[in-house]
Short mmCIF file of C-alpha atoms in Angstrom, two decimals:
data_model
loop_
_atom_site.label_atom_id
_atom_site.label_comp_id
_atom_site.label_asym_id
_atom_site.label_seq_id
_atom_site.Cartn_x
_atom_site.Cartn_y
_atom_site.Cartn_z
CA MET K 788 -39.33 51.87 65.06
CA GLN K 789 -37.80 48.50 66.99
CA ALA K 790 -36.30 46.51 64.16
CA LEU K 791 -36.77 42.70 64.73
CA TYR K 792 -33.61 41.29 65.32
CA PHE K 793 -32.20 37.68 65.58
CA ASN K 794 -29.51 35.82 66.40
CA GLU K 795 -28.36 32.17 66.70
CA GLU K 796 -29.16 32.26 70.37
CA SER K 797 -32.70 34.39 69.94
CA MET K 798 -32.73 31.44 67.32
CA PHE K 799 -32.46 28.53 69.63
CA GLU K 800 -34.54 29.64 72.31
CA TRP K 801 -37.46 30.01 70.00
CA PHE K 802 -37.45 26.95 68.34
CA GLU K 803 -36.52 25.21 71.94
CA SER K 804 -39.91 27.19 73.18
CA ILE K 805 -42.04 26.06 70.05
CA PHE K 806 -40.89 22.15 70.35
CA VAL K 807 -41.02 21.67 73.63
CA THR K 808 -40.69 18.16 74.44
CA SER K 809 -38.74 15.53 72.68
CA SER K 810 -41.74 14.03 71.01
CA ASP K 811 -42.20 17.56 69.57
CA LYS K 812 -38.73 17.88 67.76
CA SER K 813 -39.05 14.05 66.81
CA ARG K 814 -41.77 15.48 64.50
CA PHE K 815 -40.42 18.41 63.36
CA ILE K 816 -37.20 16.29 62.83
CA ALA K 817 -39.75 13.76 60.82
CA ILE K 818 -41.15 16.51 58.90
CA VAL K 819 -38.10 18.00 58.00
CA VAL K 820 -36.40 15.25 56.53
CA SER K 821 -40.05 13.73 54.90
CA THR K 822 -39.83 17.15 53.03
CA PHE K 823 -36.38 16.75 52.12
CA VAL K 824 -37.07 13.09 50.72
CA ALA K 825 -40.23 14.71 49.04
CA ILE K 826 -38.61 17.10 47.32
CA PHE K 827 -35.66 14.00 46.05
CA VAL K 828 -38.66 12.42 44.67
CA LEU K 829 -40.24 14.73 42.50
CA LEU K 830 -36.69 16.32 41.08
CA LEU K 831 -35.72 12.64 40.45
CA SER K 832 -39.10 11.84 39.19
CA GLN K 833 -39.15 15.11 36.73
CA ARG K 834 -34.59 14.02 35.71
CA PHE K 835 -36.50 11.04 34.69
CA THR K 836 -39.67 12.12 32.98
CA THR K 837 -37.48 14.46 30.95
CA LYS K 838 -34.94 12.18 30.12
CA ARG K 839 -37.70 9.41 28.79
CA GLU K 840 -39.43 12.42 26.83
CA ARG K 841 -36.18 13.56 25.45
CA SER K 842 -35.37 9.82 24.05
CA LYS K 843 -38.47 9.43 22.64
CA LEU K 844 -38.33 12.41 20.86
CA LEU K 845 -35.10 11.37 19.70
CA ILE K 846 -36.16 8.37 18.30
CA GLU K 847 -39.15 9.69 16.33
CA LYS K 848 -36.20 12.09 15.13
CA ILE K 849 -34.35 9.15 13.99
CA GLU K 850 -37.05 7.43 12.51
CA GLU K 851 -38.03 10.25 10.53
CA MET K 852 -34.02 10.51 9.41
CA TYR K 853 -34.45 6.79 8.40
CA LYS K 854 -37.37 8.07 6.02
CA VAL K 855 -35.96 11.17 4.72
CA SER K 856 -33.43 8.76 3.68
CA ILE K 857 -35.10 6.42 2.19
CA ASP K 858 -36.84 9.37 -0.30
CA TYR K 859 -33.33 10.95 -1.17
CA SER K 860 -32.65 7.32 -2.08
CA SER K 861 -35.40 6.82 -4.77
CA ALA K 862 -35.10 10.65 -5.62
CA ALA K 863 -31.44 9.82 -6.71
CA ASN K 864 -32.36 6.43 -7.98
CA GLN K 865 -34.58 7.93 -9.81
CA ILE K 866 -32.77 10.76 -11.52
CA LEU K 867 -30.28 7.57 -12.69
CA LYS K 868 -32.91 5.89 -14.32
CA ASP K 869 -34.19 9.03 -16.49
CA LEU K 870 -31.06 9.64 -17.53
CA ASN K 871 -31.39 6.19 -19.64
CA ASN K 872 -34.37 7.66 -21.01
CA PRO K 873 -34.38 9.26 -24.30
CA LYS K 874 -37.51 11.09 -23.58
CA LYS K 875 -35.59 13.10 -20.98
CA TYR K 876 -33.67 14.99 -23.38
CA ASP K 877 -34.31 17.64 -25.47
CA LYS K 878 -33.79 17.92 -28.98
CA ASN K 879 -30.24 19.24 -28.94
CA GLY K 880 -29.39 16.75 -26.59
CA TYR K 881 -29.42 18.29 -23.04
CA TYR K 882 -30.76 15.95 -20.19
CA ILE K 883 -34.02 17.82 -18.66
CA ILE K 884 -33.99 17.14 -14.90
CA ASP K 885 -37.54 16.18 -13.57
CA GLN K 886 -37.91 19.11 -11.33
CA VAL K 887 -40.55 17.06 -9.09
CA VAL K 888 -38.01 14.23 -8.31
CA TYR K 889 -34.70 16.97 -7.92
CA GLY K 890 -37.21 18.96 -5.47
CA ASN K 891 -37.70 15.52 -3.72
CA MET K 892 -34.39 14.80 -3.68
CA ASN K 893 -33.22 18.49 -2.35
CA ASP K 894 -36.13 18.46 -0.10
CA SER K 895 -34.67 15.59 1.27
CA ILE K 896 -31.04 16.29 1.91
CA ARG K 897 -32.20 19.82 3.73
CA LYS K 898 -34.48 17.80 6.04
CA MET K 899 -31.40 15.69 6.77
CA GLU K 900 -29.05 18.60 7.52
CA MET K 901 -32.16 20.28 9.51
CA LEU K 902 -32.74 17.24 11.95
CA CYS K 903 -28.56 16.73 12.08
CA GLY K 904 -28.57 20.48 13.22
CA LEU K 905 -31.49 20.39 15.46
CA TYR K 906 -31.37 17.26 17.41
CA PHE K 907 -27.89 15.86 16.53
CA PRO K 908 -25.28 18.52 16.20
CA LYS K 909 -22.69 15.88 17.22
CA ILE K 910 -22.97 13.96 13.95
CA GLU K 911 -21.41 15.70 10.90
CA PHE K 912 -23.79 16.17 7.79
CA LYS K 913 -22.28 17.45 4.85
CA VAL K 914 -24.49 18.94 2.58
CA SER K 915 -22.32 18.45 -0.51
CA ASP K 916 -21.82 14.94 -0.04
CA TYR K 917 -25.35 14.00 -1.18
CA SER K 918 -25.87 16.99 -4.16
CA ILE K 919 -26.57 15.68 -7.05
CA VAL K 920 -24.59 18.02 -8.66
CA ASN K 921 -21.31 15.99 -7.59
CA MET K 922 -22.80 13.14 -9.62
CA PRO K 923 -21.10 13.08 -12.55
CA ILE K 924 -23.55 11.63 -15.64
CA VAL K 925 -25.74 14.50 -14.30
CA ASN K 926 -23.29 17.51 -14.59
CA ILE K 927 -22.44 15.85 -18.21
CA ALA K 928 -25.86 15.39 -19.48
CA ILE K 929 -26.71 19.15 -18.22
CA LYS K 930 -24.05 20.54 -19.99
CA GLY K 931 -24.90 18.15 -23.28
CA LYS K 932 -21.71 16.51 -23.94
CA LYS K 933 -22.06 13.63 -25.61
CA LEU K 934 -20.10 10.77 -24.70
CA ASN K 935 -18.87 7.52 -26.77
CA GLU K 936 -20.68 4.03 -24.64
CA GLY K 937 -17.30 3.34 -22.93
CA GLU K 938 -16.98 6.73 -21.69
CA ALA K 939 -20.65 6.55 -20.53
CA TYR K 940 -20.82 3.64 -19.16
CA HIS K 941 -18.13 4.84 -16.39
CA ILE K 942 -19.46 7.74 -15.79
CA TYR K 943 -22.36 6.11 -15.47
CA GLU K 944 -20.82 3.67 -12.75
CA ASP K 945 -19.23 6.28 -11.40
CA SER K 946 -22.85 7.90 -10.72
CA ARG K 947 -23.98 4.95 -9.40
CA ASN K 948 -21.42 4.42 -7.02
CA TYR K 949 -21.80 7.99 -6.22
CA ILE K 950 -25.67 7.08 -5.17
CA ILE K 951 -24.35 3.83 -3.32
CA ASN K 952 -21.86 5.74 -1.41
CA ALA K 953 -24.29 8.74 -0.29
CA GLU K 954 -26.47 5.81 0.64
CA GLN K 955 -24.35 3.84 3.10
CA LYS K 956 -23.01 7.07 4.46
CA ILE K 957 -26.58 8.11 5.61
CA THR K 958 -27.39 4.22 6.49
CA LYS K 959 -24.16 4.96 9.11
CA LEU K 960 -24.86 7.91 9.77
CA CYS K 961 -28.58 6.33 11.23
CA ARG K 962 -27.20 3.42 12.64
CA GLU K 963 -24.75 6.02 14.64
CA LEU K 964 -27.89 7.76 15.50
CA ILE K 965 -29.90 4.39 17.15
CA ARG K 966 -26.25 3.72 18.95
CA LYS K 967 -25.58 6.78 20.39
CA TYR K 968 -29.71 7.69 21.39
CA VAL K 969 -31.18 4.73 21.87
#
């Protein structure tokens, strides 16, 4: 069996035999250049399309993050408001957390954690910074502790500040995302 063997000289001779005239050679060079330009334009177009789609996706996720942060703030403020409602305590003085509001707050925290983990992994999001169990008045109310009016006021204010700080952290986080990705 005869093996095909090409070397540089035979390739050059083959090229010369196909493209005999200089106009044939010019056409070949034009075709090669056009091919490279077309491939370059295709790759460049694909890159810009991918970048635009990624940017669009991130903007949607930042919007979702803002909406979820609003849900979190609403739930946290509702819990704080409920703490002033005597109907939210049982006969032994224990605070009864509204499970829907509590669930909404926890869902919001988990959604923010998921959004940050999936789309913004470089952004630090600590669930513990937003958890209801870290709100001083909730811990006391769940345990049924009785406080005098002054203590209750200070703990309520501490809890209010906890919510304000959490809202500010989330707002700052969202603003960082906008600056970085938009």
